[in-house]
PDB file of C-alpha atoms and ligand atoms in Angstrom:
ATOM      1  CA  UNK W  23      -2.745  99.922  31.143  1.00 66.00           C
ATOM      2  CA  UNK W  24      -5.209 100.011  28.297  1.00 55.00           C
ATOM      3  CA  UNK W  25      -8.418  98.563  29.762  1.00 69.00           C
ATOM      4  CA  UNK W  26     -10.049  97.499  33.002  1.00 79.00           C
ATOM      5  CA  UNK W  27      -8.942  93.884  32.874  1.00 83.00           C
ATOM      6  CA  UNK W  28      -7.002  92.548  35.894  1.00 91.00           C
ATOM      7  CA  UNK W  29      -3.225  92.548  35.641  1.00 95.00           C
ATOM      8  CA  UNK W  30      -1.453  89.319  34.674  1.00 97.00           C
ATOM      9  CA  UNK W  31       2.046  88.800  36.037  1.00 98.00           C
ATOM     10  CA  UNK W  32       4.330  87.116  33.502  1.00 97.00           C
ATOM     11  CA  UNK W  33       7.908  85.939  33.790  1.00 97.00           C
ATOM     12  CA  UNK W  34       9.708  84.564  30.767  1.00 95.00           C
ATOM     13  CA  UNK W  35      12.187  81.736  31.368  1.00 95.00           C
ATOM     14  CA  UNK W  36      14.828  81.845  28.630  1.00 93.00           C
ATOM     15  CA  UNK W  37      16.878  78.906  29.851  1.00 93.00           C
ATOM     16  CA  UNK W  38      19.532  81.393  30.975  1.00 93.00           C
ATOM     17  CA  UNK W  39      20.798  81.910  34.511  1.00 95.00           C
ATOM     18  CA  UNK W  40      19.261  85.333  35.174  1.00 95.00           C
ATOM     19  CA  UNK W  41      15.639  84.549  34.335  1.00 96.00           C
ATOM     20  CA  UNK W  42      15.959  81.271  36.255  1.00 97.00           C
ATOM     21  CA  UNK W  43      17.230  83.122  39.321  1.00 98.00           C
ATOM     22  CA  UNK W  44      14.496  85.737  38.962  1.00 98.00           C
ATOM     23  CA  UNK W  45      11.819  83.036  38.806  1.00 98.00           C
ATOM     24  CA  UNK W  46      13.179  81.542  42.032  1.00 98.00           C
ATOM     25  CA  UNK W  47      13.449  84.984  43.629  1.00 98.00           C
ATOM     26  CA  UNK W  48       9.855  85.897  42.754  1.00 98.00           C
ATOM     27  CA  UNK W  49       8.245  82.515  43.402  1.00 96.00           C
ATOM     28  CA  UNK W  50       6.897  83.294  46.856  1.00 94.00           C
ATOM     29  CA  UNK W  51       6.548  87.026  46.297  1.00 96.00           C
ATOM     30  CA  UNK W  52       4.008  86.789  43.456  1.00 97.00           C
ATOM     31  CA  UNK W  53       2.103  83.493  43.789  1.00 94.00           C
ATOM     32  CA  UNK W  54      -0.095  84.282  40.790  1.00 96.00           C
ATOM     33  CA  UNK W  55       2.948  84.547  38.494  1.00 98.00           C
ATOM     34  CA  UNK W  56       2.613  82.862  35.095  1.00 98.00           C
ATOM     35  CA  UNK W  57       5.869  81.416  33.770  1.00 97.00           C
ATOM     36  CA  UNK W  58       6.476  80.872  30.087  1.00 97.00           C
ATOM     37  CA  UNK W  59       9.225  79.669  27.801  1.00 96.00           C
ATOM     38  CA  UNK W  60       9.265  80.637  24.118  1.00 94.00           C
ATOM     39  CA  UNK W  61      10.676  77.523  22.458  1.00 95.00           C
ATOM     40  CA  UNK W  62      12.237  78.281  19.075  1.00 95.00           C
ATOM     41  CA  UNK W  63      12.308  74.587  18.145  1.00 95.00           C
ATOM     42  CA  UNK W  64      16.093  74.896  17.920  1.00 96.00           C
ATOM     43  CA  UNK W  65      16.925  74.876  21.615  1.00 96.00           C
ATOM     44  CA  UNK W  66      19.788  72.886  23.076  1.00 96.00           C
ATOM     45  CA  UNK W  67      18.831  69.722  24.951  1.00 96.00           C
ATOM     46  CA  UNK W  68      20.571  71.169  28.020  1.00 96.00           C
ATOM     47  CA  UNK W  69      18.232  74.166  27.894  1.00 96.00           C
ATOM     48  CA  UNK W  70      15.105  72.025  27.624  1.00 96.00           C
ATOM     49  CA  UNK W  71      16.335  69.875  30.503  1.00 96.00           C
ATOM     50  CA  UNK W  72      16.950  72.963  32.614  1.00 96.00           C
ATOM     51  CA  UNK W  73      13.457  74.316  31.890  1.00 97.00           C
ATOM     52  CA  UNK W  74      11.990  70.973  33.004  1.00 97.00           C
ATOM     53  CA  UNK W  75      14.024  71.173  36.216  1.00 96.00           C
ATOM     54  CA  UNK W  76      12.828  74.733  36.769  1.00 97.00           C
ATOM     55  CA  UNK W  77       9.259  73.592  36.381  1.00 96.00           C
ATOM     56  CA  UNK W  78       9.757  70.934  39.066  1.00 96.00           C
ATOM     57  CA  UNK W  79      11.413  73.457  41.343  1.00 96.00           C
ATOM     58  CA  UNK W  80       8.732  76.119  40.896  1.00 96.00           C
ATOM     59  CA  UNK W  81       5.972  73.559  41.299  1.00 95.00           C
ATOM     60  CA  UNK W  82       4.089  75.278  38.551  1.00 94.00           C
ATOM     61  CA  UNK W  83       3.628  74.754  34.836  1.00 96.00           C
ATOM     62  CA  UNK W  84       5.990  76.708  32.611  1.00 97.00           C
ATOM     63  CA  UNK W  85       3.843  77.417  29.592  1.00 97.00           C
ATOM     64  CA  UNK W  86       5.655  76.538  26.362  1.00 96.00           C
ATOM     65  CA  UNK W  87       5.045  79.071  23.618  1.00 95.00           C
ATOM     66  CA  UNK W  88       5.952  78.418  20.035  1.00 89.00           C
ATOM     67  CA  UNK W  89       5.475  80.169  16.764  1.00 84.00           C
ATOM     68  CA  UNK W  90       3.656  77.239  15.146  1.00 87.00           C
ATOM     69  CA  UNK W  91       6.096  77.360  12.272  1.00 91.00           C
ATOM     70  CA  UNK W  92       9.791  76.889  12.794  1.00 92.00           C
ATOM     71  CA  UNK W  93      13.058  78.493  11.784  1.00 95.00           C
ATOM     72  CA  UNK W  94      13.069  76.901   8.316  1.00 94.00           C
ATOM     73  CA  UNK W  95       9.731  78.500   7.470  1.00 95.00           C
ATOM     74  CA  UNK W  96      10.880  81.984   8.436  1.00 95.00           C
ATOM     75  CA  UNK W  97      14.213  81.458   6.718  1.00 94.00           C
ATOM     76  CA  UNK W  98      12.343  80.930   3.457  1.00 92.00           C
ATOM     77  CA  UNK W  99      10.136  83.954   4.138  1.00 93.00           C
ATOM     78  CA  UNK W 100      13.301  85.998   4.584  1.00 91.00           C
ATOM     79  CA  UNK W 101      14.710  85.039   1.226  1.00 88.00           C
ATOM     80  CA  UNK W 102      16.951  82.353   2.732  1.00 87.00           C
ATOM     81  CA  UNK W 103      19.076  85.032   4.357  1.00 89.00           C
ATOM     82  CA  UNK W 104      20.405  83.820   7.688  1.00 93.00           C
ATOM     83  CA  UNK W 105      19.563  86.122  10.599  1.00 94.00           C
ATOM     84  CA  UNK W 106      22.236  88.499  11.832  1.00 90.00           C
ATOM     85  CA  UNK W 107      22.525  90.974  14.688  1.00 88.00           C
ATOM     86  CA  UNK W 108      21.229  93.633  12.304  1.00 88.00           C
ATOM     87  CA  UNK W 109      18.450  91.491  10.885  1.00 90.00           C
ATOM     88  CA  UNK W 110      17.138  89.490  13.765  1.00 91.00           C
ATOM     89  CA  UNK W 111      13.946  88.198  12.231  1.00 94.00           C
ATOM     90  CA  UNK W 112      14.393  85.007  14.250  1.00 95.00           C
ATOM     91  CA  UNK W 113      13.835  86.724  17.608  1.00 92.00           C
ATOM     92  CA  UNK W 114      10.844  88.636  16.285  1.00 91.00           C
ATOM     93  CA  UNK W 115       9.105  85.600  14.796  1.00 94.00           C
ATOM     94  CA  UNK W 116      10.142  82.855  17.187  1.00 94.00           C
ATOM     95  CA  UNK W 117      10.143  84.721  20.494  1.00 92.00           C
ATOM     96  CA  UNK W 118       8.444  88.119  20.469  1.00 90.00           C
ATOM     97  CA  UNK W 119       5.375  87.425  18.358  1.00 91.00           C
ATOM     98  CA  UNK W 120       4.426  84.258  20.283  1.00 93.00           C
ATOM     99  CA  UNK W 121       4.798  86.284  23.489  1.00 93.00           C
ATOM    100  CA  UNK W 122       2.566  89.093  22.247  1.00 91.00           C
ATOM    101  CA  UNK W 123      -0.015  86.556  21.055  1.00 93.00           C
ATOM    102  CA  UNK W 124       0.076  84.924  24.471  1.00 95.00           C
ATOM    103  CA  UNK W 125      -0.614  88.305  26.071  1.00 94.00           C
ATOM    104  CA  UNK W 126      -3.322  89.388  23.643  1.00 94.00           C
ATOM    105  CA  UNK W 127      -4.966  92.547  24.942  1.00 93.00           C
ATOM    106  CA  UNK W 128      -4.626  91.572  28.596  1.00 95.00           C
ATOM    107  CA  UNK W 129      -2.920  93.949  30.970  1.00 96.00           C
ATOM    108  CA  UNK W 130       0.468  92.489  31.764  1.00 95.00           C
ATOM    109  CA  UNK W 131       3.326  93.195  34.106  1.00 96.00           C
ATOM    110  CA  UNK W 132       6.364  91.540  32.550  1.00 95.00           C
ATOM    111  CA  UNK W 133       9.217  90.669  34.940  1.00 95.00           C
ATOM    112  CA  UNK W 134      12.603  91.231  33.303  1.00 93.00           C
ATOM    113  CA  UNK W 135      15.813  89.703  34.695  1.00 94.00           C
ATOM    114  CA  UNK W 136      18.185  92.607  34.189  1.00 93.00           C
ATOM    115  CA  UNK W 137      20.547  92.869  37.123  1.00 95.00           C
ATOM    116  CA  UNK W 138      21.665  95.853  39.161  1.00 95.00           C
ATOM    117  CA  UNK W 139      25.158  95.489  37.655  1.00 94.00           C
ATOM    118  CA  UNK W 140      23.804  95.975  34.120  1.00 89.00           C
ATOM    119  CA  UNK W 141      22.740  99.629  34.230  1.00 75.00           C
ATOM    120  CA  UNK W 142      23.142 100.009  30.463  1.00 75.00           C
ATOM    121  CA  UNK W 143      20.468  97.462  29.670  1.00 72.00           C
ATOM    122  CA  UNK W 144      16.754  97.986  29.449  1.00 64.00           C
ATOM    123  CA  UNK W 145      15.559  94.662  28.013  1.00 60.00           C
ATOM    124  CA  UNK W 146      12.745  94.090  25.584  1.00 62.00           C
ATOM    125  CA  UNK W 147       9.910  96.459  26.268  1.00 63.00           C
ATOM    126  CA  UNK W 148       6.881  95.903  24.116  1.00 70.00           C
ATOM    127  CA  UNK W 149       5.426  98.938  22.422  1.00 75.00           C
ATOM    128  CA  UNK W 150       1.997  97.519  23.233  1.00 84.00           C
ATOM    129  CA  UNK W 151       0.352  99.799  25.798  1.00 88.00           C
ATOM    130  CA  UNK W 152      -1.015  96.851  27.777  1.00 92.00           C
ATOM    131  CA  UNK W 153       2.481  95.446  28.544  1.00 92.00           C
ATOM    132  CA  UNK W 154       4.623  97.079  31.202  1.00 92.00           C
ATOM    133  CA  UNK W 155       8.038  95.873  32.300  1.00 92.00           C
ATOM    134  CA  UNK W 156       9.450  95.730  35.812  1.00 93.00           C
ATOM    135  CA  UNK W 157      12.983  94.921  36.990  1.00 94.00           C
ATOM    136  CA  UNK W 158      13.067  93.333  40.474  1.00 97.00           C
ATOM    137  CA  UNK W 159      16.839  92.642  40.456  1.00 97.00           C
ATOM    138  CA  UNK W 160      17.620  96.215  39.499  1.00 95.00           C
ATOM    139  CA  UNK W 161      15.141  97.605  41.988  1.00 95.00           C
ATOM    140  CA  UNK W 162      16.448  95.399  44.812  1.00 97.00           C
ATOM    141  CA  UNK W 163      20.140  95.821  43.928  1.00 97.00           C
ATOM    142  CA  UNK W 164      20.895  92.177  43.022  1.00 97.00           C
ATOM    143  CA  UNK W 165      23.965  91.503  40.896  1.00 96.00           C
ATOM    144  CA  UNK W 166      25.707  88.554  39.267  1.00 95.00           C
ATOM    145  CA  UNK W 167      26.978  87.116  42.548  1.00 96.00           C
ATOM    146  CA  UNK W 168      23.421  87.169  43.922  1.00 97.00           C
ATOM    147  CA  UNK W 169      22.191  85.345  40.829  1.00 97.00           C
ATOM    148  CA  UNK W 170      24.813  82.631  41.304  1.00 96.00           C
ATOM    149  CA  UNK W 171      23.950  82.348  45.006  1.00 97.00           C
ATOM    150  CA  UNK W 172      20.229  82.051  44.290  1.00 98.00           C
ATOM    151  CA  UNK W 173      20.867  79.239  41.808  1.00 97.00           C
ATOM    152  CA  UNK W 174      23.336  77.464  44.093  1.00 97.00           C
ATOM    153  CA  UNK W 175      21.089  77.697  47.130  1.00 97.00           C
ATOM    154  CA  UNK W 176      18.118  76.372  45.162  1.00 97.00           C
ATOM    155  CA  UNK W 177      20.130  73.273  44.286  1.00 96.00           C
ATOM    156  CA  UNK W 178      19.535  73.897  40.570  1.00 96.00           C
ATOM    157  CA  UNK W 179      22.949  75.424  39.920  1.00 96.00           C
ATOM    158  CA  UNK W 180      23.895  76.693  36.490  1.00 93.00           C
ATOM    159  CA  UNK W 181      22.397  75.222  33.321  1.00 93.00           C
ATOM    160  CA  UNK W 182      24.742  72.505  31.999  1.00 92.00           C
ATOM    161  CA  UNK W 183      25.516  74.281  28.737  1.00 94.00           C
ATOM    162  CA  UNK W 184      27.576  76.778  30.746  1.00 93.00           C
ATOM    163  CA  UNK W 185      30.293  74.122  30.708  1.00 93.00           C
ATOM    164  CA  UNK W 186      30.953  75.132  27.107  1.00 94.00           C
ATOM    165  CA  UNK W 187      28.686  78.019  26.125  1.00 94.00           C
ATOM    166  CA  UNK W 188      27.748  81.305  27.737  1.00 89.00           C
ATOM    167  CA  UNK W 189      24.132  81.644  26.607  1.00 89.00           C
ATOM    168  CA  UNK W 190      20.887  79.831  26.076  1.00 92.00           C
ATOM    169  CA  UNK W 191      19.084  80.204  22.748  1.00 93.00           C
ATOM    170  CA  UNK W 192      19.187  78.383  19.442  1.00 96.00           C
ATOM    171  CA  UNK W 193      21.996  75.903  18.834  1.00 97.00           C
ATOM    172  CA  UNK W 194      22.932  77.858  15.704  1.00 96.00           C
ATOM    173  CA  UNK W 195      22.733  81.292  17.268  1.00 95.00           C
ATOM    174  CA  UNK W 196      24.945  83.708  15.349  1.00 94.00           C
ATOM    175  CA  UNK W 197      25.873  85.418  18.622  1.00 92.00           C
ATOM    176  CA  UNK W 198      28.041  82.454  19.552  1.00 93.00           C
ATOM    177  CA  UNK W 199      31.739  83.010  19.827  1.00 93.00           C
ATOM    178  CA  UNK W 200      34.045  80.833  17.777  1.00 95.00           C
ATOM    179  CA  UNK W 201      35.078  78.854  20.831  1.00 96.00           C
ATOM    180  CA  UNK W 202      31.388  78.128  21.409  1.00 97.00           C
ATOM    181  CA  UNK W 203      30.897  76.926  17.833  1.00 97.00           C
ATOM    182  CA  UNK W 204      33.819  74.581  18.462  1.00 98.00           C
ATOM    183  CA  UNK W 205      32.061  73.498  21.653  1.00 97.00           C
ATOM    184  CA  UNK W 206      28.910  72.780  19.653  1.00 98.00           C
ATOM    185  CA  UNK W 207      30.894  70.687  17.160  1.00 98.00           C
ATOM    186  CA  UNK W 208      32.278  68.581  20.013  1.00 97.00           C
ATOM    187  CA  UNK W 209      29.245  68.365  22.303  1.00 97.00           C
ATOM    188  CA  UNK W 210      26.523  68.152  19.664  1.00 98.00           C
ATOM    189  CA  UNK W 211      28.073  67.156  16.337  1.00 98.00           C
ATOM    190  CA  UNK W 212      24.608  66.436  14.909  1.00 98.00           C
ATOM    191  CA  UNK W 213      23.462  70.002  15.592  1.00 98.00           C
ATOM    192  CA  UNK W 214      26.715  71.351  14.236  1.00 98.00           C
ATOM    193  CA  UNK W 215      26.069  69.454  10.994  1.00 97.00           C
ATOM    194  CA  UNK W 216      22.543  70.895  10.838  1.00 96.00           C
ATOM    195  CA  UNK W 217      23.902  74.410  11.311  1.00 96.00           C
ATOM    196  CA  UNK W 218      26.420  73.746   8.524  1.00 95.00           C
ATOM    197  CA  UNK W 219      23.591  72.641   6.239  1.00 93.00           C
ATOM    198  CA  UNK W 220      22.083  76.129   6.361  1.00 93.00           C
ATOM    199  CA  UNK W 221      25.377  77.516   5.082  1.00 91.00           C
ATOM    200  CA  UNK W 222      25.629  74.899   2.361  1.00 82.00           C
ATOM    201  CA  UNK W 223      22.188  75.855   1.165  1.00 77.00           C
ATOM    202  CA  UNK W 224      23.466  79.329   0.540  1.00 76.00           C
ATOM    203  CA  UNK W 225      26.547  78.038  -1.218  1.00 73.00           C
ATOM    204  CA  UNK W 226      24.258  76.158  -3.542  1.00 74.00           C
ATOM    205  CA  UNK W 227      22.532  79.434  -4.324  1.00 75.00           C
ATOM    206  CA  UNK W 228      25.860  80.964  -5.165  1.00 77.00           C
ATOM    207  CA  UNK W 229      25.802  83.160  -2.077  1.00 74.00           C
ATOM    208  CA  UNK W 230      28.573  83.242   0.444  1.00 75.00           C
ATOM    209  CA  UNK W 231      26.431  83.519   3.561  1.00 84.00           C
ATOM    210  CA  UNK W 232      27.862  81.954   6.667  1.00 91.00           C
ATOM    211  CA  UNK W 233      26.910  82.078  10.340  1.00 94.00           C
ATOM    212  CA  UNK W 234      29.999  84.098  11.150  1.00 90.00           C
ATOM    213  CA  UNK W 235      31.117  86.926   8.945  1.00 83.00           C
ATOM    214  CA  UNK W 236      34.575  85.808   7.946  1.00 86.00           C
ATOM    215  CA  UNK W 237      34.500  82.048   7.530  1.00 92.00           C
ATOM    216  CA  UNK W 238      32.288  79.007   7.144  1.00 93.00           C
ATOM    217  CA  UNK W 239      31.744  76.498   9.933  1.00 96.00           C
ATOM    218  CA  UNK W 240      33.833  73.978   7.998  1.00 95.00           C
ATOM    219  CA  UNK W 241      36.714  76.438   7.818  1.00 95.00           C
ATOM    220  CA  UNK W 242      36.314  77.262  11.486  1.00 96.00           C
ATOM    221  CA  UNK W 243      36.376  73.687  12.702  1.00 97.00           C
ATOM    222  CA  UNK W 244      39.436  72.979  10.543  1.00 97.00           C
ATOM    223  CA  UNK W 245      41.367  75.426  12.706  1.00 97.00           C
ATOM    224  CA  UNK W 246      39.843  74.517  16.029  1.00 97.00           C
ATOM    225  CA  UNK W 247      43.219  74.000  17.717  1.00 97.00           C
ATOM    226  CA  UNK W 248      44.154  77.558  16.829  1.00 96.00           C
ATOM    227  CA  UNK W 249      40.814  78.878  18.119  1.00 96.00           C
ATOM    228  CA  UNK W 250      41.214  76.972  21.378  1.00 95.00           C
ATOM    229  CA  UNK W 251      44.765  78.267  21.793  1.00 94.00           C
ATOM    230  CA  UNK W 252      43.641  81.847  21.122  1.00 92.00           C
ATOM    231  CA  UNK W 253      40.851  81.477  23.621  1.00 92.00           C
ATOM    232  CA  UNK W 254      43.214  80.155  26.296  1.00 91.00           C
ATOM    233  CA  UNK W 255      45.612  83.024  25.623  1.00 89.00           C
ATOM    234  CA  UNK W 256      42.837  85.577  25.899  1.00 86.00           C
ATOM    235  CA  UNK W 257      42.129  84.467  29.448  1.00 80.00           C
ATOM    236  CA  UNK W 258      44.800  86.317  31.324  1.00 65.00           C
ATOM    237  CA  UNK W 259      43.607  85.481  34.835  1.00 58.00           C
ATOM    238  CA  UNK W 260      44.619  81.928  35.805  1.00 55.00           C
ATOM    239  CA  UNK W 261      41.506  81.412  37.906  1.00 52.00           C
ATOM    240  CA  UNK W 262      39.303  82.016  34.879  1.00 48.00           C
ATOM    241  CA  UNK W 263      40.975  79.189  33.004  1.00 43.00           C
ATOM    242  CA  UNK W 264      39.694  76.912  35.708  1.00 46.00           C
ATOM    243  CA  UNK W 265      36.145  78.111  35.309  1.00 51.00           C
ATOM    244  CA  UNK W 266      34.902  77.928  31.770  1.00 53.00           C
ATOM    245  CA  UNK W 267      31.574  79.482  32.590  1.00 52.00           C
ATOM    246  CA  UNK W 268      33.259  82.639  33.878  1.00 50.00           C
ATOM    247  CA  UNK W 269      35.713  82.615  31.010  1.00 50.00           C
ATOM    248  CA  UNK W 270      33.063  82.261  28.360  1.00 52.00           C
ATOM    249  CA  UNK W 271      30.593  84.640  29.833  1.00 45.00           C
ATOM    250  CA  UNK W 272      32.968  87.191  31.305  1.00 40.00           C
ATOM    251  CA  UNK W 273      30.098  87.701  33.725  1.00 40.00           C
ATOM    252  CA  UNK W 274      28.278  89.150  30.742  1.00 39.00           C
ATOM    253  CA  UNK W 275      30.301  92.313  30.883  1.00 36.00           C
ATOM    254  CA  UNK W 276      31.548  91.966  27.336  1.00 37.00           C
ATOM    255  CA  UNK W 277      28.363  90.725  25.740  1.00 42.00           C
ATOM    256  CA  UNK W 278      27.456  92.671  22.676  1.00 42.00           C
ATOM    257  CA  UNK W 279      23.860  91.565  22.464  1.00 45.00           C
ATOM    258  CA  UNK W 280      21.280  94.282  22.659  1.00 46.00           C
ATOM    259  CA  UNK W 281      17.811  94.464  24.071  1.00 48.00           C
ATOM    260  CA  UNK W 282      15.957  92.056  21.786  1.00 47.00           C
ATOM    261  CA  UNK W 283      18.409  89.311  22.498  1.00 59.00           C
ATOM    262  CA  UNK W 284      17.792  89.439  26.195  1.00 65.00           C
ATOM    263  CA  UNK W 285      14.581  87.660  25.273  1.00 71.00           C
ATOM    264  CA  UNK W 286      16.688  84.705  24.114  1.00 74.00           C
ATOM    265  CA  UNK W 287      19.532  84.706  26.609  1.00 75.00           C
ATOM    266  CA  UNK W 288      18.589  86.214  29.948  1.00 79.00           C
TER     267      UNK W 288
HETATM  268  S1  SF4 E  30      18.848  82.570  20.115  1.00 78.36           S
HETATM  269 FE1  SF4 E  30      19.922  83.640  18.467  1.00 78.36          FE
HETATM  270  S2  SF4 E  30      19.246  82.577  16.568  1.00 78.36           S
HETATM  271 FE2  SF4 E  30      17.783  82.022  18.207  1.00 78.36          FE
HETATM  272  S3  SF4 E  30      16.099  83.505  18.070  1.00 78.36           S
HETATM  273 FE3  SF4 E  30      17.579  84.332  19.532  1.00 78.36          FE
HETATM  274  S4  SF4 E  30      18.968  85.678  18.358  1.00 78.36           S
HETATM  275 FE4  SF4 E  30      17.862  84.322  16.906  1.00 78.36          FE
END
């Protein structure tokens, strides 16, 4: 740590299952824990609801961080280029910078919800010398089944968006699978229209930028029956067809997000 200040203990709630379970797991172990949620301004209502429920459960304020300026502002700053996995300016501006501002030059131990069954992941580790990460689930050997048990036993259960989507984060997140975009169009048609509007803006500029690489959201939704059929076919285990959360998330084993995105989804 970089100075003689006392250590602050911080745990980021993303709206995802793992950080929620970690918050519950740590609640009585570190009473001085500060909980925060970096709100991008484009969160799903289910996520915001879940964060409110978490706050009630923890009996402690979850500090809402925000960047002050929203996605539209940073979109303009980035030449109206939509973010992609290779150019994730959204995470940097809407999640990481507000977090680092919140920390300032305080000494911080940041609790990261990577599980014991995710040995390949390290999570976001700030390069700031005053921020250190720790991994209680990894250290204590807790895996996905433990996370589900913790959430079930707390009475909170899984966030509601798991009925149709495998991750928290922005409604327009480019990491969504096609079946999840279809889910967005059916569950939140207004948000789907807003996401489409970002693509239309690019069409107006004569650029063919879309949220997914090979087709626009309009094109995708026009073949939603095909996408649903492909998704059903891809689920070879009958039990998974009965559990959309498992089917969508594959217990995270096939996620292709990398460290920065754990800030949004964990
Ligand atoms: S959830 Fe997706 S779109 Fe939102 S900040 Fe994270 S990576 Fe970017």
